[in-house]
Short mmCIF file of C-alpha atoms in Angstrom, two decimals:
data_model
loop_
_atom_site.label_atom_id
_atom_site.label_comp_id
_atom_site.label_asym_id
_atom_site.label_seq_id
_atom_site.Cartn_x
_atom_site.Cartn_y
_atom_site.Cartn_z
CA MET A 10 40.93 88.99 76.83
CA ARG A 11 39.67 90.83 73.77
CA LEU A 12 40.91 89.58 70.40
CA PRO A 13 42.11 92.04 67.75
CA ARG A 14 39.45 92.90 65.20
CA ILE A 15 41.05 90.95 62.34
CA GLN A 16 41.37 87.82 64.48
CA ALA A 17 37.77 88.18 65.65
CA GLU A 18 36.48 88.46 62.07
CA ASN A 19 38.57 85.48 60.97
CA LEU A 20 37.23 83.50 63.92
CA TRP A 21 33.62 84.27 63.01
CA GLN A 22 34.28 83.40 59.36
CA LEU A 23 35.14 79.86 60.48
CA PHE A 24 31.59 79.53 61.79
CA VAL A 25 30.06 81.14 58.71
CA ASP A 26 31.91 78.51 56.65
CA ARG A 27 30.73 75.84 59.13
CA ASN A 28 34.31 74.63 59.52
CA ALA A 29 35.39 75.61 63.04
CA ALA A 30 37.24 73.86 65.86
CA LEU A 31 37.56 75.43 69.33
CA GLN A 32 39.86 74.07 72.03
CA PHE A 33 39.84 75.16 75.68
CA ASP A 34 41.98 73.79 78.52
CA ILE A 35 40.45 75.02 81.79
CA GLN A 36 40.34 74.47 85.55
CA GLN A 37 37.15 76.00 86.98
CA LYS A 38 36.49 77.04 90.56
CA PRO A 39 33.65 75.19 92.34
CA ARG A 40 30.14 76.67 92.38
CA THR A 41 30.80 79.13 89.55
CA GLU A 42 29.38 79.85 86.11
CA SER A 43 31.68 81.45 83.57
CA VAL A 44 31.94 82.46 79.92
CA LEU A 45 34.71 80.83 77.89
CA MET A 46 34.14 82.81 74.70
CA THR A 47 31.71 85.34 73.28
CA ILE A 48 31.47 86.77 69.75
CA TYR A 49 29.32 89.79 68.96
CA ARG A 50 28.71 92.58 66.47
CA GLN A 51 29.82 95.89 67.92
CA LEU A 52 27.49 98.39 66.24
CA PRO A 53 24.63 97.93 66.66
CA LEU A 54 25.40 95.55 69.53
CA LEU A 55 24.31 91.97 68.82
CA LYS A 56 25.53 88.76 70.49
CA LEU A 57 26.33 86.11 67.87
CA LEU A 58 27.88 83.21 69.81
CA GLU A 59 28.68 82.27 73.40
CA VAL A 60 30.27 79.27 75.15
CA LYS A 61 29.61 78.93 78.90
CA VAL A 62 30.58 76.37 81.53
CA SER A 63 29.05 75.81 84.96
CA SER A 64 30.48 73.94 87.94
CA ILE A 65 27.16 74.53 89.73
CA ASN A 66 25.12 72.14 87.58
CA ASN A 67 28.06 70.61 85.66
CA LYS A 68 27.02 71.73 82.20
CA ILE A 69 28.53 73.33 79.12
CA SER A 70 26.37 75.37 76.77
CA PHE A 71 27.01 76.42 73.17
CA THR A 72 24.67 79.23 72.05
CA HIS A 73 24.62 80.93 68.64
CA LEU A 74 22.41 83.24 66.61
CA THR A 75 21.06 81.54 63.50
CA SER A 76 20.56 83.23 60.14
CA SER A 77 16.81 83.20 60.78
CA GLY A 78 17.28 85.35 63.87
CA SER A 79 16.64 82.75 66.58
CA GLN A 80 18.93 81.92 69.48
CA ARG A 81 19.79 78.24 69.69
CA SER A 82 21.59 76.59 72.63
CA PHE A 83 23.06 73.11 72.95
CA VAL A 84 23.60 72.02 76.57
CA PHE A 85 25.78 69.05 77.59
CA ASN A 86 26.66 67.41 80.90
CA ALA A 87 30.32 67.44 82.00
CA PRO A 88 31.98 67.23 85.47
CA PHE A 89 33.43 70.69 86.08
CA ASP A 90 33.11 70.72 89.90
CA ASP A 91 36.15 68.50 90.59
CA GLU A 92 38.77 71.30 90.31
CA GLU A 93 40.66 69.19 87.73
CA TRP A 94 41.87 70.30 84.31
CA HIS A 95 39.37 69.83 81.46
CA LYS A 96 40.19 69.80 77.75
CA ILE A 97 37.09 70.91 75.80
CA ILE A 98 36.92 70.59 72.01
CA ILE A 99 33.95 71.93 70.03
CA VAL A 100 33.85 71.15 66.30
CA ILE A 101 31.44 72.47 63.64
CA ASN A 102 32.01 70.49 60.45
CA GLY A 103 29.33 71.05 57.83
CA ASP A 104 26.09 69.68 59.26
CA GLU A 105 27.82 67.92 62.17
CA LEU A 106 28.35 69.12 65.74
CA GLN A 107 30.88 67.23 67.89
CA VAL A 108 31.90 68.07 71.48
CA THR A 109 34.44 66.26 73.68
CA GLU A 110 35.66 66.76 77.24
CA ASN A 111 38.98 65.14 78.26
CA CYS A 112 38.61 62.80 75.27
CA HIS A 113 35.11 61.75 76.38
CA GLN A 114 32.65 62.35 73.55
CA LEU A 115 29.68 64.35 74.83
CA VAL A 116 27.83 64.60 71.53
CA LYS A 117 28.20 63.90 67.83
CA LYS A 118 25.05 64.65 65.87
CA ALA A 119 23.81 66.01 62.58
CA VAL A 120 22.26 69.50 62.70
CA TYR A 121 21.02 70.11 59.18
CA ASP A 122 19.80 73.68 59.59
CA MET A 123 22.96 74.94 61.28
CA SER A 124 23.96 78.31 59.83
CA PHE A 125 25.64 81.49 60.98
CA PRO A 126 24.83 84.96 59.58
CA MET A 127 27.40 86.89 57.58
CA VAL A 128 28.02 90.20 59.35
CA SER A 129 30.94 92.55 59.76
CA ASN A 130 32.25 94.73 62.59
CA ILE A 131 32.92 91.61 64.67
CA ARG A 132 34.41 91.56 68.17
CA ALA A 133 35.39 88.55 70.33
CA HIS A 134 36.31 88.04 73.99
CA ILE A 135 38.06 85.00 75.48
CA GLY A 136 37.36 84.17 79.12
CA GLU A 137 34.90 87.03 79.61
CA ASP A 138 31.43 88.17 78.60
CA ILE A 139 30.32 90.66 75.98
CA ASP A 140 31.09 93.60 78.29
CA GLY A 141 34.52 92.29 79.23
CA ASN A 142 33.53 92.20 82.92
CA PHE A 143 32.31 88.68 83.67
CA HIS A 144 35.75 87.04 83.79
CA PHE A 145 36.31 83.27 83.81
CA GLU A 146 36.61 82.07 87.41
CA GLY A 147 39.49 79.62 87.33
CA LYS A 148 42.50 79.02 85.11
CA MET A 149 42.70 78.76 81.33
CA ARG A 150 46.04 77.53 80.06
CA GLU A 151 45.10 77.03 76.41
CA PHE A 152 42.72 78.41 73.79
CA SER A 153 42.90 77.79 70.06
CA ALA A 154 40.58 78.12 67.08
CA ASP A 155 41.16 76.65 63.64
CA SER A 156 39.48 74.86 60.77
CA GLY A 157 39.31 71.08 60.49
CA ASN A 158 38.71 68.47 63.17
CA PRO A 159 41.54 67.93 65.71
CA ILE A 160 39.68 65.32 67.80
CA GLN A 161 41.15 62.31 66.02
CA LEU A 162 44.66 63.66 66.56
CA LYS A 163 44.11 64.78 70.16
CA CYS A 164 42.04 61.75 71.18
CA PRO A 165 43.15 58.60 69.30
CA ASN A 166 41.26 56.48 71.84
CA LEU A 167 38.09 58.53 72.10
CA GLU A 168 35.68 57.30 74.78
CA ILE A 169 31.97 57.44 74.05
CA MET A 170 29.63 58.70 76.77
CA MET A 171 26.78 56.16 76.63
CA ASP A 172 24.12 58.21 78.45
CA ASN A 173 24.74 61.90 77.95
CA PRO A 174 21.51 63.62 76.90
CA VAL A 175 21.82 66.78 74.83
CA GLU A 176 19.41 69.58 75.62
CA THR A 177 18.60 71.80 72.66
CA ILE A 178 16.94 75.15 73.37
CA ILE A 179 15.65 77.37 70.54
CA GLU A 180 14.38 80.84 71.33
CA THR A 181 12.64 82.53 68.42
CA THR A 182 13.06 86.31 68.44
CA PRO A 183 12.32 88.99 65.87
CA ALA A 184 15.00 88.85 63.23
CA PRO A 185 17.58 91.54 63.99
CA HIS A 186 19.16 93.74 61.38
CA LEU A 187 22.15 91.51 60.68
CA GLN A 188 23.16 93.34 57.53
CA ASP A 189 25.34 96.34 57.11
CA SER A 190 24.04 99.00 54.78
CA GLU A 191 26.68 98.33 52.14
CA ASN A 192 25.76 94.68 51.66
CA SER A 193 22.15 94.52 52.95
CA GLU A 194 20.57 93.59 49.61
CA GLU A 195 23.03 90.80 48.99
CA VAL A 196 22.54 89.33 52.45
CA ARG A 197 18.74 89.67 52.25
CA ALA A 198 18.71 87.78 48.95
CA GLN A 199 20.90 85.10 50.42
CA ASN A 200 18.64 84.70 53.45
CA GLU A 201 15.57 84.41 51.21
CA GLN A 202 17.27 81.71 49.19
CA GLN A 203 18.27 79.91 52.36
CA LYS A 204 14.66 80.01 53.55
CA LYS A 205 13.44 78.48 50.28
CA ASP A 206 16.12 75.80 50.40
CA LYS A 207 15.16 75.03 53.98
CA GLU A 208 11.50 74.55 53.03
CA ASN A 209 12.43 72.29 50.12
CA ASP A 210 14.68 70.18 52.31
CA GLU A 211 12.29 69.69 55.22
CA VAL A 212 10.63 66.62 53.73
CA ALA A 213 13.94 64.96 52.93
CA ILE A 214 15.35 65.85 56.33
CA ALA A 215 12.42 64.25 58.13
CA LYS A 216 12.99 60.97 56.27
CA THR A 217 16.75 60.80 56.67
CA ALA A 218 17.34 62.35 60.10
CA ARG A 219 16.35 59.28 62.11
CA PHE A 220 18.35 56.95 59.87
CA ASP A 221 21.44 59.16 60.14
CA GLU A 222 21.13 59.39 63.91
CA ARG A 223 20.84 55.63 64.26
CA LEU A 224 23.80 55.14 61.94
CA ASN A 225 25.88 57.61 63.94
CA TYR A 226 24.90 55.84 67.14
CA LEU A 227 26.00 52.47 65.76
CA GLU A 228 29.26 53.96 64.55
CA ASP A 229 29.88 55.46 67.98
CA GLN A 230 29.11 52.14 69.62
CA PHE A 231 31.58 50.38 67.35
CA LYS A 232 34.29 52.91 68.16
CA HIS A 233 33.53 52.61 71.86
CA TRP A 234 33.91 48.83 72.00
CA LYS A 235 36.93 48.97 69.74
CA SER A 236 38.65 51.31 72.19
CA LEU A 237 37.81 49.01 75.10
CA VAL A 238 39.37 45.91 73.53
CA GLN A 239 42.60 47.71 72.73
CA GLY A 240 43.57 46.95 76.32
CA LEU A 241 45.67 48.49 79.01
CA ASP A 242 48.66 49.24 76.76
CA ALA A 243 46.64 51.60 74.58
CA ARG A 244 45.28 53.45 77.62
CA LEU A 245 48.74 53.81 79.10
CA LYS A 246 50.07 55.05 75.79
CA LYS A 247 47.35 57.70 75.63
CA VAL A 248 48.26 58.95 79.09
CA GLU A 249 51.98 58.95 78.27
CA LEU A 250 51.49 60.87 75.04
CA TYR A 251 49.10 63.52 76.29
CA GLN A 252 49.64 63.84 80.03
CA ARG A 253 50.40 67.48 80.79
CA GLY A 254 51.69 67.04 84.32
CA CYS A 255 50.68 66.67 87.96
CA GLN A 256 48.87 68.89 90.41
CA TYR A 257 51.11 70.14 93.19
CA GLY A 258 50.24 72.89 95.64
CA GLY A 259 47.39 74.22 93.51
CA ARG A 260 49.37 74.34 90.26
CA ILE A 261 50.58 72.03 87.51
CA ILE A 262 54.16 70.75 87.36
CA SER A 263 55.47 69.05 84.22
CA PHE A 264 56.44 65.39 84.17
CA GLY A 265 59.96 64.79 85.48
CA GLU A 266 59.90 67.99 87.52
CA LYS A 267 60.85 67.77 91.21
CA GLN A 268 59.63 69.97 94.04
CA HIS A 269 61.75 70.01 97.22
CA ASN A 270 60.70 70.89 100.76
CA ALA A 271 63.90 71.74 102.62
CA ILE A 272 62.06 72.16 105.93
CA ASN A 273 61.00 68.54 106.34
CA CYS A 274 63.46 67.13 103.75
CA THR A 275 60.85 65.70 101.40
CA GLU A 276 60.43 65.90 97.63
CA CYS A 277 57.69 65.22 95.08
CA GLN A 278 58.28 64.19 91.47
CA CYS A 279 55.77 64.00 88.61
CA SER A 280 55.86 60.80 86.54
CA THR A 281 54.97 60.52 82.85
CA THR A 282 51.72 58.79 83.83
CA GLY A 283 50.59 61.83 85.82
CA GLU A 284 51.21 60.22 89.21
CA LEU A 285 52.82 62.36 91.91
CA HIS A 286 55.45 60.50 93.96
CA CYS A 287 56.34 62.05 97.32
CA GLY A 288 58.77 60.87 99.99
CA PRO A 289 62.07 61.62 101.75
CA ILE A 290 64.63 63.46 99.66
CA GLY A 291 66.99 60.99 98.00
CA CYS A 292 70.70 61.58 98.60
CA PRO A 293 73.97 60.63 96.89
CA HIS A 294 75.41 57.49 98.49
CA VAL A 295 78.45 58.63 100.47
CA LYS A 296 81.00 55.90 101.24
CA CYS A 297 81.53 56.23 104.98
CA ALA A 298 80.21 54.34 107.99
CA HIS A 299 79.06 57.38 109.98
CA PRO A 300 77.88 60.27 107.74
CA ILE A 301 77.55 63.74 109.27
CA GLN A 302 74.23 65.57 109.19
CA VAL A 303 75.09 69.19 108.36
CA PHE A 304 72.77 71.84 109.83
CA GLY A 305 70.42 73.28 107.20
CA GLU A 306 71.04 70.47 104.70
CA CYS A 307 69.00 67.32 104.07
CA CYS A 308 71.77 65.06 102.79
CA PRO A 309 74.78 64.00 104.92
CA LYS A 310 78.48 64.20 104.19
CA CYS A 311 81.51 62.22 105.30
CA GLY A 312 83.37 63.64 108.28
CA ALA A 313 87.12 64.15 108.42
CA PRO A 314 89.21 61.11 109.55
CA CYS A 315 91.48 61.01 112.61
CA PHE A 316 95.07 59.82 112.99
CA TYR A 317 95.76 58.40 116.46
CA ASN A 318 98.59 56.22 117.80
CA GLY A 319 99.77 55.44 114.28
CA HIS A 320 96.33 54.42 112.98
CA ASP A 321 93.65 56.09 110.83
CA TYR A 322 90.08 56.17 112.10
CA GLU A 323 86.88 57.24 110.32
CA HIS A 324 84.58 59.86 111.74
CA GLY A 325 82.31 58.25 114.35
CA GLU A 326 84.60 55.28 114.95
CA GLU A 327 85.20 54.25 118.58
CA VAL A 328 88.30 52.59 120.02
CA TRP A 329 89.31 51.48 123.54
CA PRO A 330 93.12 51.85 123.58
CA LYS A 331 93.38 50.67 127.19
CA SER A 332 91.16 49.64 130.06
CA CYS A 333 88.37 52.10 130.83
CA VAL A 334 89.56 54.61 128.18
CA LYS A 335 87.18 55.29 125.29
CA CYS A 336 88.28 57.39 122.29
CA THR A 337 85.95 58.64 119.56
CA CYS A 338 86.84 60.29 116.21
CA ALA A 339 84.70 63.41 115.81
CA ASN A 340 85.20 65.04 112.39
CA GLY A 341 89.01 64.99 112.46
CA LYS A 342 89.44 65.32 116.22
CA MET A 343 90.04 62.32 118.51
CA THR A 344 88.42 62.74 121.92
CA CYS A 345 89.24 60.32 124.77
CA GLN A 346 87.42 59.80 128.07
CA PHE A 347 88.28 57.79 131.18
CA ARG A 348 85.42 55.96 132.81
CA LYS A 349 85.54 54.96 136.47
CA PRO A 350 84.53 51.34 137.19
CA ASP A 351 82.38 52.37 140.15
CA SER A 352 80.15 54.45 137.82
CA CYS A 353 78.91 51.39 135.92
CA PRO A 354 75.12 50.80 135.99
CA GLN A 355 73.64 47.92 137.94
CA LEU A 356 72.55 45.03 135.68
CA GLU A 357 69.58 42.74 136.38
CA CYS A 358 70.72 39.83 134.21
CA SER A 359 72.41 36.62 135.31
CA GLU A 360 74.81 36.29 132.36
CA GLN A 361 77.26 39.19 132.12
CA ALA A 362 80.58 39.89 130.40
CA THR A 363 82.96 42.82 129.96
CA PRO A 364 84.10 43.58 126.36
CA GLU A 365 87.84 43.93 125.79
CA ASN A 366 89.39 47.08 127.34
CA GLN A 367 85.94 48.34 128.30
CA CYS A 368 85.18 49.19 131.88
CA CYS A 369 81.61 48.08 132.49
CA PRO A 370 80.01 44.65 132.08
CA VAL A 371 77.02 44.12 129.80
CA CYS A 372 74.31 41.48 129.58
CA THR A 373 74.88 38.57 127.22
CA ASN A 374 72.55 36.05 125.60
CA VAL A 375 69.67 38.55 125.54
CA ASP A 376 67.48 39.89 122.74
CA HIS A 377 68.96 43.36 122.21
CA CYS A 378 66.72 43.95 119.19
CA GLY A 379 63.58 43.31 121.20
CA ALA A 380 64.25 46.19 123.56
CA LYS A 381 61.59 48.87 123.82
CA HIS A 382 64.06 51.59 122.91
CA SER A 383 65.93 50.05 119.98
CA PRO A 384 68.60 52.40 118.63
CA CYS A 385 68.03 51.25 115.04
CA ASP A 386 66.45 53.46 112.37
CA PRO A 387 63.02 52.33 111.02
CA ASN A 388 64.78 51.72 107.68
CA ALA A 389 67.43 49.49 109.29
CA ASP A 390 67.59 45.82 110.21
CA CYS A 391 68.60 44.89 113.75
CA GLU A 392 70.90 41.97 114.48
CA ASN A 393 71.80 40.66 117.92
CA GLY A 394 75.51 41.10 118.60
CA PRO A 395 77.33 39.44 121.52
CA PHE A 396 77.15 42.61 123.65
CA ALA A 397 74.78 45.03 121.85
CA PRO A 398 72.41 45.36 118.88
CA VAL A 399 73.99 45.77 115.44
CA CYS A 400 72.03 48.12 113.16
CA LYS A 401 72.41 47.86 109.37
CA CYS A 402 70.54 50.07 106.91
CA LYS A 403 68.25 48.19 104.55
CA THR A 404 68.86 47.89 100.81
CA GLY A 405 68.30 51.26 99.17
CA PHE A 406 69.43 53.19 102.26
CA PHE A 407 72.80 54.15 103.75
CA GLY A 408 74.06 55.38 107.11
CA ASN A 409 75.33 54.00 110.41
CA GLY A 410 72.12 52.07 111.13
CA THR A 411 70.86 54.37 113.85
CA ILE A 412 70.19 56.99 111.15
CA CYS A 413 69.53 55.88 107.57
CA TYR A 414 69.18 58.03 104.43
CA ASP A 415 67.45 57.14 101.19
CA ILE A 416 69.78 56.50 98.24
CA ASP A 417 68.77 58.45 95.13
CA GLU A 418 69.42 55.81 92.46
CA CYS A 419 68.47 58.37 89.81
CA LEU A 420 71.81 60.14 90.50
CA TRP A 421 73.85 57.13 89.36
CA ASP A 422 76.26 57.78 86.49
CA ASP A 423 76.39 55.62 83.35
CA ASN A 424 78.81 53.10 84.85
CA ALA A 425 76.75 52.69 88.01
CA ARG A 426 73.55 52.25 86.00
CA GLN A 427 75.18 49.52 83.93
CA GLN A 428 76.64 47.70 86.93
CA LEU A 429 73.75 48.14 89.38
CA GLY A 430 70.83 47.94 86.95
CA GLY A 431 69.63 51.53 86.75
CA CYS A 432 67.24 53.09 84.26
CA GLN A 433 68.39 52.86 80.65
CA MET A 434 67.19 54.12 77.25
CA GLY A 435 63.81 55.73 76.73
CA THR A 436 63.04 56.04 80.44
CA MET A 437 62.72 58.62 83.18
CA CYS A 438 63.97 57.62 86.64
CA ILE A 439 61.59 58.10 89.59
CA ASN A 440 63.23 57.87 93.01
CA LEU A 441 61.25 55.97 95.65
CA ALA A 442 61.92 55.35 99.33
CA GLY A 443 64.50 52.56 99.32
CA SER A 444 64.07 51.89 95.62
CA PHE A 445 63.32 53.46 92.23
CA LYS A 446 61.32 52.83 89.08
CA CYS A 447 61.77 53.58 85.39
CA ASP A 448 58.82 55.27 83.63
CA CYS A 449 58.67 55.16 79.84
CA LEU A 450 59.02 58.55 78.16
CA PRO A 451 56.03 59.75 76.09
CA GLY A 452 55.99 57.89 72.78
CA PHE A 453 58.01 54.93 74.09
CA GLN A 454 56.88 51.35 74.76
CA ARG A 455 58.18 49.23 77.63
CA LEU A 456 60.63 46.42 76.85
CA ASP A 457 61.48 45.49 80.44
CA GLU A 458 61.75 47.14 83.87
CA ARG A 459 64.74 49.25 82.81
CA ASN A 460 64.29 49.92 79.05
CA CYS A 461 61.66 51.43 76.75
CA LEU A 462 61.65 51.58 72.94
CA ASP A 463 60.57 54.45 70.71
CA VAL A 464 57.21 53.33 69.27
CA ILE A 465 57.89 55.27 66.07
CA ARG A 466 60.64 52.79 65.29
CA ILE A 467 58.53 49.69 65.86
#
């Protein structure tokens, strides 16, 4: 993307003033090297600044043309080959260069001779090289440039990289014609003055550079250990406040968002901590003993009742009105069958009994739940009845026991949440298989399992 000329010139002026902050949010493809930003003078063509990232050797480089005409590059190590999202912040603030990646500080050092030439006719490309052809291989969901230092705001718990060497490369080339004809004398005089100032400052720089670097190192160490002792709550708060979402199917979904798979009846939901929770689709709890599974739908419904011999029966309910006659309610229609006694299966047990009005005897005093082919659902408990196993869905599930469905507790209304202990203020409900949990919303602090408090009000 090529920036408009005015924006490009304003962007370069930030560097000339040595008060620039760049922010990139990228996801790079493996084994690639790409340009994040390039700034150049159009006529005659001259590259002024370039930011590159590599997932081949896991490095980021910041290269700029100095006022003396040399090309200087700063190279840092950062893990770009993991196909995760990376937030890169580059700050030029006076004589200080600071670079962070996902709130990990890569470098913070004094660079006393940092300067950027004043030129006009500026052009800038984002995500491509100077020719506009070498496009960034991956995804870039954010780019911003401004003055000031946003690191403290973006990374309140900045982590210091203890062993991250910075490679500085300086290539001295013949000084190009940086000036335009209309202001060449002014710029030449300024460059001469800068050269004299540089020579006068070299002695002082040599004496103070090592002291400043050691002081910066001690300050960084103090900040590092301070962030460590803040504990787990501070780390969780950072994730809650700045988590952008979860990866799902090669893209990012925002926290709270659900993705359904109607083919296998599963769903995934992104929590505020960036954790992706996947499992069976949760369903509204229908109040019937034998829910109907409708074709093409994941959640069941209650079938129509039956009226038979002066009595009401639920869908799926069985009754034996007389000997060897079995009637079943099937979605509003009562179906009865006569069973001949001579069709009963042969039993191999010594203790047998015939239930009331039924036609065939069954084994008694046996472990029905220990059978190899138990009719109970995996999410049901089996109890031994007098003549057959009794299947009951576990807590957090509903159904007839042979088929159990997950209850979506996040669908409870206000009354149900109050009575049954659902998620309350400052939380986001995450449905789990047979249960649920309450995540604190960004900016909220946990009070208990069901409530979170706005930290601004503490």
